[in-house]
Amino acid sequence: QKEVEQNSGPLSVPEGAIASLNCTYSDRVSQSFFWYRQYSGKSPELIMSIYSNGDKEDGRFTAQLNKASQYVSLLIRDSQPSDSATYLCAVNRLNSGYALNFGKGTSLLVTP
Amino acid sequence: EADIYQTPRYLVIGTGKKITLECSQTMGHDKMYWYQQDPGMELHLIHYSYGVNSTEKGDLSSESTVSRIRTEHFPLTLESARPSHTSQYLCASEDSGKGYEQYFGPGTRLTVT
């Protein structure tokens, strides 16, 4: 079982719709969770971090965490074509200096 | 957010050559990391550092070394490049005061012929 799992997609949503991206993780004691956006050929860019159960909102982005279900999600409201990218879920390792375990990412395509 | 710089951005080199990938950050972050990413795949940890004179091996460390003589500088060295080293190499630093958030440099895309 991989430490962090994501559906690779592609997830296609029309412009203005809500995009929902999901992630599960295997280490029950993980404490810190992150969403990164990665455009093709570029490096990952941090867009959200979440540490407690529940929702965390930042602009058009909402991260949701459910530690009991070992589940993290990212909602993007009013999706724009510029949101088209791969979204990486990352979870802190409790060894290796708190390095991150990454999922393979979900490819999001927002169509005009 | 950290300012992290990586050089070179692109490198094509022949098999057997020794190469050093440079990474520098200007925010005074203690923790730094090297990850490797192949297209469409997840990032894998190569090495990390807690601070000056600290270096630790990650999951893919057997063919490379790192050093941390200064806080801002964390170079990665491949002693003998092989075609299997062809990949993107990403350096990151961590703001320990912000819940372990890591910020990435632009990456070095390495091709070994």
Short mmCIF file of C-alpha atoms in Angstrom, two decimals:
data_model
loop_
_atom_site.label_atom_id
_atom_site.label_comp_id
_atom_site.label_asym_id
_atom_site.label_seq_id
_atom_site.Cartn_x
_atom_site.Cartn_y
_atom_site.Cartn_z
CA GLN A 1 0.00 0.00 0.00
CA LYS A 2 1.39 3.38 -0.98
CA GLU A 3 1.70 5.97 1.78
CA VAL A 4 -0.32 8.57 -0.13
CA GLU A 5 -2.84 7.68 -2.81
CA GLN A 6 -4.60 9.89 -5.29
CA ASN A 7 -6.72 9.25 -8.34
CA SER A 8 -4.49 10.21 -11.28
CA GLY A 9 -7.38 11.57 -13.32
CA PRO A 10 -7.63 13.48 -15.50
CA LEU A 11 -10.47 15.25 -13.76
CA SER A 12 -12.27 17.50 -16.19
CA VAL A 13 -14.59 20.26 -14.95
CA PRO A 14 -16.17 23.21 -16.78
CA GLU A 15 -15.10 26.73 -15.98
CA GLY A 16 -16.93 28.07 -12.93
CA ALA A 17 -17.64 24.64 -11.45
CA ILE A 18 -16.30 23.15 -8.22
CA ALA A 19 -13.38 20.75 -8.59
CA SER A 20 -13.02 18.11 -5.88
CA LEU A 21 -9.69 16.37 -5.39
CA ASN A 22 -9.20 13.52 -2.97
CA CYS A 23 -6.31 11.84 -1.17
CA THR A 24 -5.92 9.00 1.31
CA TYR A 25 -2.90 8.25 3.45
CA SER A 26 -1.75 5.17 5.28
CA ASP A 27 0.15 6.44 8.34
CA ARG A 28 -2.46 6.92 11.02
CA VAL A 29 -0.22 9.14 13.15
CA SER A 30 0.51 11.71 10.41
CA GLN A 31 -0.05 15.25 11.62
CA SER A 32 0.53 17.65 8.74
CA PHE A 33 -1.09 17.66 5.32
CA PHE A 34 -0.42 19.76 2.26
CA TRP A 35 -1.72 20.41 -1.21
CA TYR A 36 0.69 21.48 -3.93
CA ARG A 37 -0.07 22.61 -7.44
CA GLN A 38 2.36 21.64 -10.18
CA TYR A 39 2.18 22.98 -13.70
CA SER A 40 3.75 20.87 -16.42
CA GLY A 41 7.53 21.18 -16.34
CA LYS A 42 7.50 23.31 -13.19
CA SER A 43 8.19 22.64 -9.51
CA PRO A 44 5.44 22.13 -6.90
CA GLU A 45 3.86 25.26 -5.42
CA LEU A 46 2.30 25.10 -1.95
CA ILE A 47 -1.34 26.17 -1.99
CA MET A 48 -2.82 24.81 1.25
CA SER A 49 -1.75 23.26 4.53
CA ILE A 50 -4.06 21.69 7.10
CA TYR A 51 -3.35 20.17 10.50
CA SER A 52 -6.70 19.72 12.27
CA ASN A 53 -9.85 17.85 11.41
CA GLY A 54 -12.40 19.92 9.55
CA ASP A 55 -12.26 22.54 6.84
CA LYS A 56 -9.77 25.28 6.12
CA GLU A 57 -10.61 27.93 3.55
CA ASP A 58 -8.27 30.23 1.64
CA GLY A 59 -9.87 32.18 -1.16
CA ARG A 60 -11.29 29.77 -3.72
CA PHE A 61 -9.59 26.80 -2.05
CA THR A 62 -10.92 24.68 0.80
CA ALA A 63 -8.96 21.84 2.34
CA GLN A 64 -10.79 19.18 4.31
CA LEU A 65 -9.20 16.72 6.72
CA ASN A 66 -10.69 13.63 8.35
CA LYS A 67 -8.02 11.86 10.39
CA ALA A 68 -10.33 9.03 11.45
CA SER A 69 -10.86 8.12 7.79
CA GLN A 70 -7.28 9.10 6.83
CA TYR A 71 -8.67 11.30 4.11
CA VAL A 72 -7.75 14.75 2.81
CA SER A 73 -9.54 16.67 0.08
CA LEU A 74 -9.19 19.92 -1.80
CA LEU A 75 -12.12 21.84 -3.22
CA ILE A 76 -11.57 24.53 -5.82
CA ARG A 77 -14.55 26.81 -6.26
CA ASP A 78 -15.23 28.84 -9.41
CA SER A 79 -12.60 26.82 -11.29
CA GLN A 80 -10.62 28.73 -13.89
CA PRO A 81 -8.65 27.44 -16.91
CA SER A 82 -5.52 28.66 -15.09
CA ASP A 83 -6.26 26.07 -12.39
CA SER A 84 -5.48 23.32 -14.90
CA ALA A 85 -2.49 21.56 -13.38
CA THR A 86 -1.53 18.49 -11.39
CA TYR A 87 -2.43 18.68 -7.71
CA LEU A 88 -0.16 16.82 -5.32
CA CYS A 89 -1.23 15.67 -1.88
CA ALA A 90 1.63 15.47 0.64
CA VAL A 91 1.79 14.11 4.16
CA ASN A 92 4.55 14.53 6.73
CA ARG A 93 6.65 11.49 7.48
CA LEU A 94 7.34 11.08 11.15
CA ASN A 95 10.83 9.86 10.36
CA SER A 96 13.28 11.32 7.83
CA GLY A 97 13.25 14.79 9.34
CA TYR A 98 9.56 15.36 8.61
CA ALA A 99 10.13 15.09 4.89
CA LEU A 100 6.99 14.73 2.80
CA ASN A 101 5.44 11.65 1.27
CA PHE A 102 3.77 12.66 -1.97
CA GLY A 103 1.00 11.12 -3.99
CA LYS A 104 1.38 10.87 -7.76
CA GLY A 105 -1.02 13.73 -8.17
CA THR A 106 -4.39 14.31 -9.83
CA SER A 107 -4.43 16.03 -13.18
CA LEU A 108 -7.14 18.71 -13.34
CA LEU A 109 -8.40 20.16 -16.60
CA VAL A 110 -10.73 23.15 -16.47
CA THR A 111 -12.46 23.64 -19.79
CA PRO A 112 -13.69 27.08 -20.92
CA GLU B 1 7.60 31.91 1.36
CA ALA B 2 11.22 31.03 0.69
CA ASP B 3 13.43 32.19 -2.12
CA ILE B 4 15.16 29.05 -3.31
CA TYR B 5 17.53 28.91 -6.23
CA GLN B 6 18.77 25.93 -8.17
CA THR B 7 21.48 25.79 -10.80
CA PRO B 8 21.78 24.66 -13.45
CA ARG B 9 18.15 24.57 -14.55
CA TYR B 10 18.95 22.11 -17.33
CA LEU B 11 21.96 19.83 -17.73
CA VAL B 12 22.87 17.25 -20.37
CA ILE B 13 25.94 15.22 -19.48
CA GLY B 14 27.64 12.01 -20.49
CA THR B 15 27.78 8.78 -18.55
CA GLY B 16 30.49 8.59 -15.90
CA LYS B 17 30.80 12.32 -15.29
CA LYS B 18 30.76 13.82 -11.79
CA ILE B 19 28.11 16.49 -11.36
CA THR B 20 27.03 18.84 -8.60
CA LEU B 21 23.56 20.34 -8.49
CA GLU B 22 23.44 23.59 -6.55
CA CYS B 23 20.69 24.73 -4.18
CA SER B 24 20.61 27.93 -2.16
CA GLN B 25 17.95 29.61 -0.03
CA THR B 26 17.91 33.09 1.43
CA MET B 27 15.38 32.70 4.26
CA GLY B 28 17.64 31.12 6.86
CA HIS B 29 15.62 27.90 6.98
CA ASP B 30 17.37 25.14 8.90
CA LYS B 31 15.81 22.14 7.20
CA MET B 32 16.48 21.43 3.56
CA TYR B 33 15.58 18.51 1.32
CA TRP B 34 16.39 16.99 -2.07
CA TYR B 35 13.67 15.14 -3.96
CA GLN B 36 13.71 13.35 -7.31
CA GLN B 37 10.70 13.29 -9.63
CA ASP B 38 10.20 11.39 -12.87
CA PRO B 39 7.40 12.52 -15.24
CA GLY B 40 3.97 11.55 -13.95
CA MET B 41 5.41 10.06 -10.79
CA GLU B 42 5.57 11.04 -7.16
CA LEU B 43 8.49 12.83 -5.57
CA HIS B 44 11.02 10.63 -3.78
CA LEU B 45 13.28 11.82 -0.96
CA ILE B 46 17.00 11.63 -1.72
CA HIS B 47 18.66 13.46 1.17
CA TYR B 48 17.79 15.94 3.89
CA SER B 49 19.50 18.16 6.44
CA TYR B 50 18.46 19.51 9.83
CA GLY B 51 21.02 22.32 9.65
CA VAL B 52 24.71 23.08 9.29
CA ASN B 53 26.90 19.95 9.36
CA SER B 54 23.82 17.71 9.36
CA THR B 55 23.11 15.38 6.44
CA GLU B 56 20.82 12.37 6.35
CA LYS B 57 19.97 9.76 3.72
CA GLY B 58 16.50 9.41 2.27
CA ASP B 59 15.01 6.66 0.14
CA LEU B 60 17.13 7.07 -3.01
CA SER B 61 20.41 8.20 -1.54
CA SER B 62 22.78 5.39 -2.45
CA GLU B 63 24.27 7.01 -5.55
CA SER B 64 24.63 10.59 -4.38
CA THR B 65 26.04 12.71 -1.58
CA VAL B 66 25.20 16.08 -0.05
CA SER B 67 26.93 18.60 2.17
CA ARG B 68 25.71 21.44 4.42
CA ILE B 69 28.58 23.70 5.31
CA ARG B 70 26.44 26.85 5.32
CA THR B 71 22.80 27.28 6.25
CA GLU B 72 21.89 28.68 2.87
CA HIS B 73 23.66 26.12 0.68
CA PHE B 74 22.81 22.42 0.14
CA PRO B 75 24.52 20.95 -2.95
CA LEU B 76 23.86 17.44 -4.30
CA THR B 77 26.68 15.50 -5.97
CA LEU B 78 26.48 12.48 -8.28
CA GLU B 79 29.94 10.91 -8.39
CA SER B 80 29.36 9.01 -11.64
CA ALA B 81 26.32 9.90 -13.68
CA ARG B 82 24.32 7.11 -15.32
CA PRO B 83 21.34 7.20 -17.71
CA SER B 84 19.16 6.00 -14.81
CA HIS B 85 19.88 9.35 -13.11
CA THR B 86 17.94 11.16 -15.83
CA SER B 87 15.20 12.93 -13.88
CA GLN B 88 14.10 16.21 -12.32
CA TYR B 89 15.84 17.13 -9.06
CA LEU B 90 13.95 19.38 -6.68
CA CYS B 91 15.40 21.18 -3.67
CA ALA B 92 13.14 22.37 -0.85
CA SER B 93 13.52 24.23 2.40
CA GLU B 94 11.20 24.14 5.36
CA ASP B 95 9.85 26.98 7.45
CA SER B 96 9.79 25.21 10.82
CA GLY B 97 7.85 28.11 12.28
CA LYS B 98 4.96 27.47 9.87
CA GLY B 99 3.96 23.90 10.54
CA TYR B 100 6.59 22.17 8.41
CA GLU B 101 5.59 23.91 5.18
CA GLN B 102 8.13 23.17 2.46
CA TYR B 103 8.91 25.45 -0.45
CA PHE B 104 10.53 24.22 -3.63
CA GLY B 105 13.13 25.64 -5.92
CA PRO B 106 12.57 25.64 -9.71
CA GLY B 107 14.32 22.28 -10.15
CA THR B 108 17.16 20.95 -12.26
CA ARG B 109 16.27 18.74 -15.20
CA LEU B 110 19.14 16.32 -15.71
CA THR B 111 19.69 14.18 -18.79
CA VAL B 112 22.51 11.64 -18.79
CA THR B 113 23.40 10.32 -22.23
#
